Amino acid sequence: MARKFLYLVAVLIVLGFAGRLAYTFFGTQMMRAALVPSARFEALPGVKPVAYADPKMWIARPDKPGNPARWTPSGYAAKADPAAALFYIHPTSYLERTRWNAPLDDQIANDRAVLFLRGQATAFNESAAIWAPRYRQATFGAFLTSQVEAQRALDLAYGDVAAAFEEFLHEVGPDRPIILAGHSQGALHLARLLRERVAGTPLAKRIVAAYVVGWPISRTADLPAMGLPECAAADQAGCILSWQSFAEPADPAAIVDTFDATTGFTGQPRRGTAMICTNPITGTPDASAPATANLGSLIPSSDLATATIAAGKVPARCDGRGFLLIGAPPADISGYVLPGNNYHVYDYSLFWADVRADAARRLASFTKR
């Protein structure tokens, strides 16, 4: 499996297929029965930042032999010594229900995380040296229940991410520009990292951009506590981008219902509030762009052994509460879509070349300050 370049994370491919069947034939209760852990939560000790001095604690770092973060599709190349450093937090790659948190040495989860990284973080390897930690991620079932164990699992996972971030800062030094990126569970932890570690600190001045992708961010109930503004211009530095991709007809009710029942980072309810929606093609909020403007989506080969870039395939427009609509389901990407026409799996890959250009543009603006 590790040799195959499933630019889509294997875990969400499986989840997408299983989710469609479950929702179609059995409903939410079957999903919970299949994926929510039945075991007790295990209160494991925290990991100290010094633990991340060990290269084995990283999926990717610049000095790692065979660094998977340096992969690129044909026509692109990773820069040997880019100006910035990227801290990337991968999404959920652990599906087991025997534990609430993935062991750091779980080979299947780690292999899946590598596949995720190749399809997402590699978009940044022209602008940044990529650091991606292993962490004791919460299992997917933690997102399907309101049990207190679920939040405890997420807190444990975040503790690892926060420790890794401290070591990352030590490794890259006090002056290097920083790009932050995450997806899904990784974006959830990134949002918290921005609130707890970046907001109101000198570190905020070093952030080129934060890509909080595949997780809803309220403009009024979350953003004011995250330490950076929403990106308002394509060449703006020091700001936050976020989007959630749906084909049409879109049904984001599952996300909206959960989102509206929660409280934001400011302590205010999220109900009814608008979400950040950055159009990754234009790099601006609440914008529309035709497919012809898309610089390139990452499309897998038929045997899933590699992937190529196809330009001009997917449009994008922000609509409603803040969801990114991509028109009719793309012909080249026909499977593994979550219920509601949710293209969550493809949030980065649909716009891989656009994200690459976006990061380079914002880094150029940052260095001119």
Short mmCIF file of C-alpha atoms in Angstrom, two decimals:
data_model
loop_
_atom_site.label_atom_id
_atom_site.label_comp_id
_atom_site.label_asym_id
_atom_site.label_seq_id
_atom_site.Cartn_x
_atom_site.Cartn_y
_atom_site.Cartn_z
CA MET A 1 0.00 0.00 0.00
CA ALA A 2 2.81 2.40 0.85
CA ARG A 3 4.17 2.15 -2.70
CA LYS A 4 0.88 3.16 -4.21
CA PHE A 5 0.38 6.85 -4.46
CA LEU A 6 -3.26 7.14 -3.45
CA TYR A 7 -3.26 10.89 -3.56
CA LEU A 8 -6.57 10.61 -1.74
CA VAL A 9 -6.26 9.40 1.78
CA ALA A 10 -7.11 5.74 1.90
CA VAL A 11 -9.02 6.21 5.12
CA LEU A 12 -11.42 8.72 3.62
CA ILE A 13 -11.79 6.69 0.46
CA VAL A 14 -12.96 3.83 2.62
CA LEU A 15 -15.01 6.20 4.74
CA GLY A 16 -16.64 7.77 1.70
CA PHE A 17 -17.70 4.40 0.32
CA ALA A 18 -18.80 3.04 3.67
CA GLY A 19 -20.53 6.29 4.51
CA ARG A 20 -22.59 6.33 1.35
CA LEU A 21 -23.75 2.79 1.91
CA ALA A 22 -24.49 3.39 5.56
CA TYR A 23 -26.47 6.57 4.98
CA THR A 24 -28.34 5.06 2.06
CA PHE A 25 -29.37 1.80 3.67
CA PHE A 26 -28.90 2.01 7.41
CA GLY A 27 -28.61 5.60 8.58
CA THR A 28 -26.50 7.38 11.15
CA GLN A 29 -27.02 4.80 13.88
CA MET A 30 -25.23 2.13 11.85
CA MET A 31 -22.32 4.48 11.26
CA ARG A 32 -22.02 5.07 14.97
CA ALA A 33 -22.30 1.38 15.78
CA ALA A 34 -19.57 0.57 13.28
CA LEU A 35 -17.09 3.34 14.10
CA VAL A 36 -17.59 4.76 17.62
CA PRO A 37 -15.23 2.99 20.04
CA SER A 38 -16.76 0.63 22.57
CA ALA A 39 -13.62 0.67 24.71
CA ARG A 40 -12.96 2.97 27.63
CA PHE A 41 -10.91 6.08 26.97
CA GLU A 42 -7.31 5.54 28.02
CA ALA A 43 -5.84 8.65 29.65
CA LEU A 44 -2.34 8.37 28.22
CA PRO A 45 0.51 10.63 29.38
CA GLY A 46 1.28 13.67 27.28
CA VAL A 47 4.22 13.92 24.90
CA LYS A 48 6.83 16.58 25.62
CA PRO A 49 8.23 18.74 22.82
CA VAL A 50 11.66 17.13 23.20
CA ALA A 51 10.15 13.82 22.04
CA TYR A 52 9.76 15.39 18.61
CA ALA A 53 13.51 15.90 18.37
CA ASP A 54 13.47 12.26 17.22
CA PRO A 55 13.02 12.15 13.41
CA LYS A 56 10.90 9.00 13.82
CA MET A 57 8.16 11.18 15.28
CA TRP A 58 7.71 12.90 11.94
CA ILE A 59 6.02 11.70 8.76
CA ALA A 60 7.97 14.35 6.90
CA ARG A 61 10.79 16.73 7.75
CA PRO A 62 13.49 18.19 5.48
CA ASP A 63 16.24 15.83 6.66
CA LYS A 64 14.13 12.65 6.43
CA PRO A 65 15.48 10.05 3.94
CA GLY A 66 12.93 9.42 1.21
CA ASN A 67 10.92 12.41 2.37
CA PRO A 68 7.40 11.89 0.94
CA ALA A 69 6.73 15.63 1.08
CA ARG A 70 9.06 16.19 -1.88
CA TRP A 71 6.84 14.31 -4.35
CA THR A 72 5.38 16.32 -7.24
CA PRO A 73 3.39 15.45 -10.37
CA SER A 74 5.08 15.73 -13.74
CA GLY A 75 5.91 19.33 -14.64
CA TYR A 76 6.48 20.44 -11.06
CA ALA A 77 9.45 20.22 -8.71
CA ALA A 78 10.07 20.68 -5.01
CA LYS A 79 12.43 23.55 -4.27
CA ALA A 80 15.74 22.49 -2.70
CA ASP A 81 15.88 25.26 -0.10
CA PRO A 82 12.58 27.13 0.07
CA ALA A 83 12.26 30.33 2.06
CA ALA A 84 9.50 29.23 4.42
CA ALA A 85 8.80 26.26 6.68
CA LEU A 86 5.42 24.52 6.68
CA PHE A 87 3.80 22.85 9.70
CA TYR A 88 1.22 20.43 8.29
CA ILE A 89 -1.32 18.48 10.37
CA HIS A 90 -2.76 15.49 8.54
CA PRO A 91 -6.44 14.45 8.75
CA THR A 92 -7.86 11.32 10.34
CA SER A 93 -6.17 8.16 9.13
CA TYR A 94 -7.25 5.88 11.98
CA LEU A 95 -10.57 4.02 11.77
CA GLU A 96 -10.34 1.45 14.55
CA ARG A 97 -12.94 1.33 17.30
CA THR A 98 -10.83 -0.61 19.80
CA ARG A 99 -9.13 2.65 20.90
CA TRP A 100 -10.08 6.30 21.05
CA ASN A 101 -6.61 7.41 19.91
CA ALA A 102 -4.24 5.93 17.36
CA PRO A 103 -0.97 4.48 18.66
CA LEU A 104 2.02 6.33 17.21
CA ASP A 105 3.33 3.07 15.76
CA ASP A 106 0.12 1.98 14.02
CA GLN A 107 1.48 1.09 10.60
CA ILE A 108 -1.80 1.25 8.72
CA ALA A 109 -2.69 4.68 10.08
CA ASN A 110 0.84 5.94 9.41
CA ASP A 111 0.84 4.65 5.83
CA ARG A 112 -2.50 6.32 5.21
CA ALA A 113 -1.19 9.58 6.68
CA VAL A 114 1.71 9.47 4.20
CA LEU A 115 -0.77 9.11 1.36
CA PHE A 116 -2.71 12.07 2.66
CA LEU A 117 0.44 14.15 2.86
CA ARG A 118 1.38 13.35 -0.73
CA GLY A 119 -1.94 14.58 -2.01
CA GLN A 120 -2.17 17.71 0.13
CA ALA A 121 1.03 19.07 1.68
CA THR A 122 3.07 18.59 -1.49
CA ALA A 123 1.21 21.55 -2.97
CA PHE A 124 3.43 23.71 -0.73
CA ASN A 125 6.86 22.22 -1.46
CA GLU A 126 7.86 24.99 -3.86
CA SER A 127 7.48 27.59 -1.10
CA ALA A 128 8.20 25.72 2.11
CA ALA A 129 10.18 22.91 3.69
CA ILE A 130 7.49 20.59 5.04
CA TRP A 131 7.28 19.30 8.60
CA ALA A 132 4.43 16.87 9.37
CA PRO A 133 4.27 15.21 12.80
CA ARG A 134 2.86 11.88 13.77
CA TYR A 135 0.30 12.34 16.51
CA ARG A 136 -2.10 10.20 18.49
CA GLN A 137 -5.05 11.30 16.41
CA ALA A 138 -8.60 10.70 17.58
CA THR A 139 -10.23 7.81 15.76
CA PHE A 140 -12.89 8.72 13.20
CA GLY A 141 -15.67 7.48 15.44
CA ALA A 142 -14.91 10.31 17.86
CA PHE A 143 -16.60 12.65 15.38
CA LEU A 144 -19.83 10.64 15.44
CA THR A 145 -20.68 10.89 19.12
CA SER A 146 -21.19 13.43 21.87
CA GLN A 147 -19.67 11.14 24.50
CA VAL A 148 -17.19 12.89 26.78
CA GLU A 149 -14.56 10.38 25.66
CA ALA A 150 -14.60 11.93 22.19
CA GLN A 151 -13.48 15.34 23.44
CA ARG A 152 -10.86 13.72 25.67
CA ALA A 153 -9.52 11.88 22.62
CA LEU A 154 -9.32 15.13 20.66
CA ASP A 155 -7.60 16.87 23.56
CA LEU A 156 -4.98 14.11 23.70
CA ALA A 157 -4.39 14.40 19.97
CA TYR A 158 -4.07 18.18 20.21
CA GLY A 159 -1.52 17.82 23.01
CA ASP A 160 0.74 15.91 20.64
CA VAL A 161 0.26 18.49 17.88
CA ALA A 162 1.09 21.33 20.26
CA ALA A 163 4.24 19.54 21.45
CA ALA A 164 5.33 18.91 17.87
CA PHE A 165 4.76 22.55 17.02
CA GLU A 166 7.09 23.66 19.81
CA GLU A 167 9.85 21.41 18.49
CA PHE A 168 9.13 22.64 14.95
CA LEU A 169 9.68 26.23 16.11
CA HIS A 170 12.94 25.22 17.75
CA GLU A 171 14.14 23.40 14.62
CA VAL A 172 13.33 26.15 12.10
CA GLY A 173 14.77 28.96 14.19
CA PRO A 174 13.43 32.35 15.28
CA ASP A 175 13.24 34.18 11.96
CA ARG A 176 12.04 31.84 9.21
CA PRO A 177 8.60 32.56 7.70
CA ILE A 178 5.99 29.93 8.61
CA ILE A 179 3.05 28.50 6.67
CA LEU A 180 0.45 26.48 8.57
CA ALA A 181 -1.81 23.90 6.91
CA GLY A 182 -4.19 21.18 7.99
CA HIS A 183 -7.21 19.26 6.80
CA SER A 184 -10.27 17.89 8.57
CA GLN A 185 -9.15 16.73 12.05
CA GLY A 186 -5.83 18.39 11.26
CA ALA A 187 -7.63 21.66 10.53
CA LEU A 188 -9.54 21.38 13.80
CA HIS A 189 -6.25 21.11 15.69
CA LEU A 190 -4.75 23.91 13.60
CA ALA A 191 -7.63 26.24 14.50
CA ARG A 192 -7.01 25.54 18.18
CA LEU A 193 -3.26 26.02 17.72
CA LEU A 194 -3.89 29.43 16.20
CA ARG A 195 -6.11 30.41 19.11
CA GLU A 196 -3.86 29.08 21.87
CA ARG A 197 -0.34 29.47 20.50
CA VAL A 198 -0.38 32.17 17.83
CA ALA A 199 -3.06 34.71 18.74
CA GLY A 200 -1.67 37.71 20.61
CA THR A 201 1.97 36.58 20.38
CA PRO A 202 4.99 37.77 18.35
CA LEU A 203 4.74 34.48 16.45
CA ALA A 204 1.71 35.84 14.59
CA LYS A 205 4.01 38.19 12.67
CA ARG A 206 5.88 35.19 11.21
CA ILE A 207 2.82 33.48 9.73
CA VAL A 208 2.66 33.75 5.94
CA ALA A 209 -0.78 32.11 5.82
CA ALA A 210 -2.83 29.46 7.63
CA TYR A 211 -4.77 26.98 5.49
CA VAL A 212 -7.55 25.70 7.79
CA VAL A 213 -9.20 23.52 5.15
CA GLY A 214 -12.07 21.06 5.49
CA TRP A 215 -13.30 22.40 8.83
CA PRO A 216 -15.92 25.14 9.40
CA ILE A 217 -14.66 28.43 10.84
CA SER A 218 -17.23 31.00 11.96
CA ARG A 219 -16.41 34.54 10.92
CA THR A 220 -17.91 36.01 14.07
CA ALA A 221 -17.75 33.25 16.70
CA ASP A 222 -14.28 31.84 15.88
CA LEU A 223 -12.15 34.16 13.77
CA PRO A 224 -11.75 37.04 16.27
CA ALA A 225 -10.02 34.66 18.70
CA MET A 226 -7.66 33.06 16.15
CA GLY A 227 -5.10 35.84 15.97
CA LEU A 228 -5.12 36.39 12.20
CA PRO A 229 -7.69 37.95 9.87
CA GLU A 230 -9.46 36.19 7.05
CA CYS A 231 -7.59 36.54 3.75
CA ALA A 232 -9.32 39.36 1.89
CA ALA A 233 -6.93 39.64 -1.09
CA ALA A 234 -5.06 37.13 -3.23
CA ASP A 235 -1.66 38.56 -2.31
CA GLN A 236 -2.38 39.21 1.38
CA ALA A 237 0.00 37.65 3.91
CA GLY A 238 -0.60 36.87 7.56
CA CYS A 239 -4.16 35.62 7.15
CA ILE A 240 -6.44 32.56 7.26
CA LEU A 241 -7.95 30.59 4.37
CA SER A 242 -10.66 27.95 4.68
CA TRP A 243 -13.07 26.10 2.39
CA GLN A 244 -15.32 23.03 2.27
CA SER A 245 -16.04 21.56 -1.18
CA PHE A 246 -19.44 20.34 -2.38
CA ALA A 247 -20.68 19.37 -5.84
CA GLU A 248 -24.19 20.35 -6.81
CA PRO A 249 -26.86 19.76 -5.78
CA ALA A 250 -25.17 20.22 -2.39
CA ASP A 251 -26.62 19.12 0.92
CA PRO A 252 -24.38 20.33 3.77
CA ALA A 253 -27.09 19.77 6.40
CA ALA A 254 -24.97 17.30 8.39
CA ILE A 255 -22.24 19.92 8.83
CA VAL A 256 -24.63 22.80 9.47
CA ASP A 257 -26.62 20.92 12.11
CA THR A 258 -23.50 20.04 14.09
CA PHE A 259 -21.91 23.47 13.61
CA ASP A 260 -25.04 25.29 14.76
CA ALA A 261 -25.16 23.30 17.99
CA THR A 262 -21.71 24.42 19.12
CA THR A 263 -20.05 27.42 20.75
CA GLY A 264 -17.24 29.31 19.04
CA PHE A 265 -13.79 30.27 20.30
CA THR A 266 -15.13 33.66 21.38
CA GLY A 267 -17.73 32.05 23.62
CA GLN A 268 -20.53 33.08 21.27
CA PRO A 269 -22.85 30.54 19.59
CA ARG A 270 -22.05 29.55 16.04
CA ARG A 271 -25.72 29.11 15.13
CA GLY A 272 -26.62 31.07 12.03
CA THR A 273 -23.17 32.56 11.55
CA ALA A 274 -21.35 32.67 8.23
CA MET A 275 -18.33 30.43 7.69
CA ILE A 276 -15.08 31.50 6.07
CA CYS A 277 -15.15 30.53 2.41
CA THR A 278 -11.98 31.24 0.48
CA ASN A 279 -12.15 30.46 -3.21
CA PRO A 280 -8.83 28.64 -3.75
CA ILE A 281 -8.81 29.59 -7.45
CA THR A 282 -8.98 33.34 -6.81
CA GLY A 283 -7.51 33.41 -3.32
CA THR A 284 -10.33 35.70 -2.20
CA PRO A 285 -13.46 35.27 -0.05
CA ASP A 286 -16.98 34.72 -1.35
CA ALA A 287 -15.78 34.68 -4.96
CA SER A 288 -16.66 32.78 -8.11
CA ALA A 289 -14.29 31.39 -10.75
CA PRO A 290 -14.93 29.36 -13.93
CA ALA A 291 -13.26 26.02 -14.54
CA THR A 292 -10.99 27.65 -17.11
CA ALA A 293 -9.32 29.60 -14.31
CA ASN A 294 -8.40 26.46 -12.33
CA LEU A 295 -4.64 25.97 -12.68
CA GLY A 296 -4.83 22.26 -12.08
CA SER A 297 -6.53 19.45 -10.17
CA LEU A 298 -4.60 16.37 -9.06
CA ILE A 299 -6.07 13.40 -10.97
CA PRO A 300 -5.04 9.78 -10.18
CA SER A 301 -3.97 7.30 -12.80
CA SER A 302 -6.27 4.32 -13.40
CA ASP A 303 -4.10 2.04 -11.27
CA LEU A 304 -3.73 4.69 -8.55
CA ALA A 305 0.06 4.40 -8.78
CA THR A 306 0.61 8.08 -9.52
CA ALA A 307 -1.28 11.28 -10.32
CA THR A 308 -1.18 14.03 -12.91
CA ILE A 309 -2.32 17.63 -13.09
CA ALA A 310 -5.33 18.52 -15.24
CA ALA A 311 -6.04 22.22 -15.66
CA GLY A 312 -9.41 23.83 -16.36
CA LYS A 313 -11.58 21.02 -15.00
CA VAL A 314 -13.29 22.34 -11.86
CA PRO A 315 -15.00 25.68 -11.19
CA ALA A 316 -15.57 27.09 -7.71
CA ARG A 317 -17.93 29.57 -6.09
CA CYS A 318 -18.75 30.38 -2.49
CA ASP A 319 -22.42 30.22 -1.61
CA GLY A 320 -24.90 30.08 1.25
CA ARG A 321 -23.44 29.95 4.75
CA GLY A 322 -19.94 29.59 3.29
CA PHE A 323 -19.59 26.37 1.32
CA LEU A 324 -17.45 26.05 -1.81
CA LEU A 325 -19.58 24.76 -4.68
CA ILE A 326 -17.82 23.09 -7.61
CA GLY A 327 -20.76 22.65 -10.00
CA ALA A 328 -21.69 19.23 -11.32
CA PRO A 329 -19.66 16.26 -10.02
CA PRO A 330 -16.32 16.24 -11.91
CA ALA A 331 -16.13 13.54 -14.58
CA ASP A 332 -12.57 12.58 -13.66
CA ILE A 333 -13.43 12.15 -9.98
CA SER A 334 -16.49 9.95 -9.78
CA GLY A 335 -16.23 7.95 -6.58
CA TYR A 336 -15.62 8.13 -2.86
CA VAL A 337 -17.81 11.17 -2.29
CA LEU A 338 -19.37 11.65 1.14
CA PRO A 339 -23.15 12.02 1.60
CA GLY A 340 -24.63 15.31 0.43
CA ASN A 341 -22.24 15.53 -2.56
CA ASN A 342 -19.52 16.40 -0.06
CA TYR A 343 -16.12 16.43 -1.79
CA HIS A 344 -14.30 16.71 1.53
CA VAL A 345 -11.78 14.08 0.41
CA TYR A 346 -10.78 16.33 -2.48
CA ASP A 347 -10.58 19.74 -0.78
CA TYR A 348 -6.90 20.18 -1.66
CA SER A 349 -6.53 17.97 -4.72
CA LEU A 350 -9.28 19.71 -6.71
CA PHE A 351 -7.17 22.89 -6.49
CA TRP A 352 -3.64 21.51 -6.02
CA ALA A 353 -1.94 23.87 -8.50
CA ASP A 354 -4.01 26.83 -7.30
CA VAL A 355 -2.97 26.22 -3.69
CA ARG A 356 0.64 26.02 -4.87
CA ALA A 357 0.37 29.36 -6.63
CA ASP A 358 -1.51 30.88 -3.70
CA ALA A 359 1.23 29.97 -1.22
CA ALA A 360 3.95 31.34 -3.51
CA ARG A 361 2.06 34.60 -3.99
CA ARG A 362 1.48 35.14 -0.29
CA LEU A 363 5.11 34.28 0.53
CA ALA A 364 6.28 36.85 -2.03
CA SER A 365 4.10 39.48 -0.35
CA PHE A 366 5.35 38.45 3.07
CA THR A 367 9.02 38.81 2.11
CA LYS A 368 8.40 42.33 0.74
CA ARG A 369 7.18 43.62 4.10
#
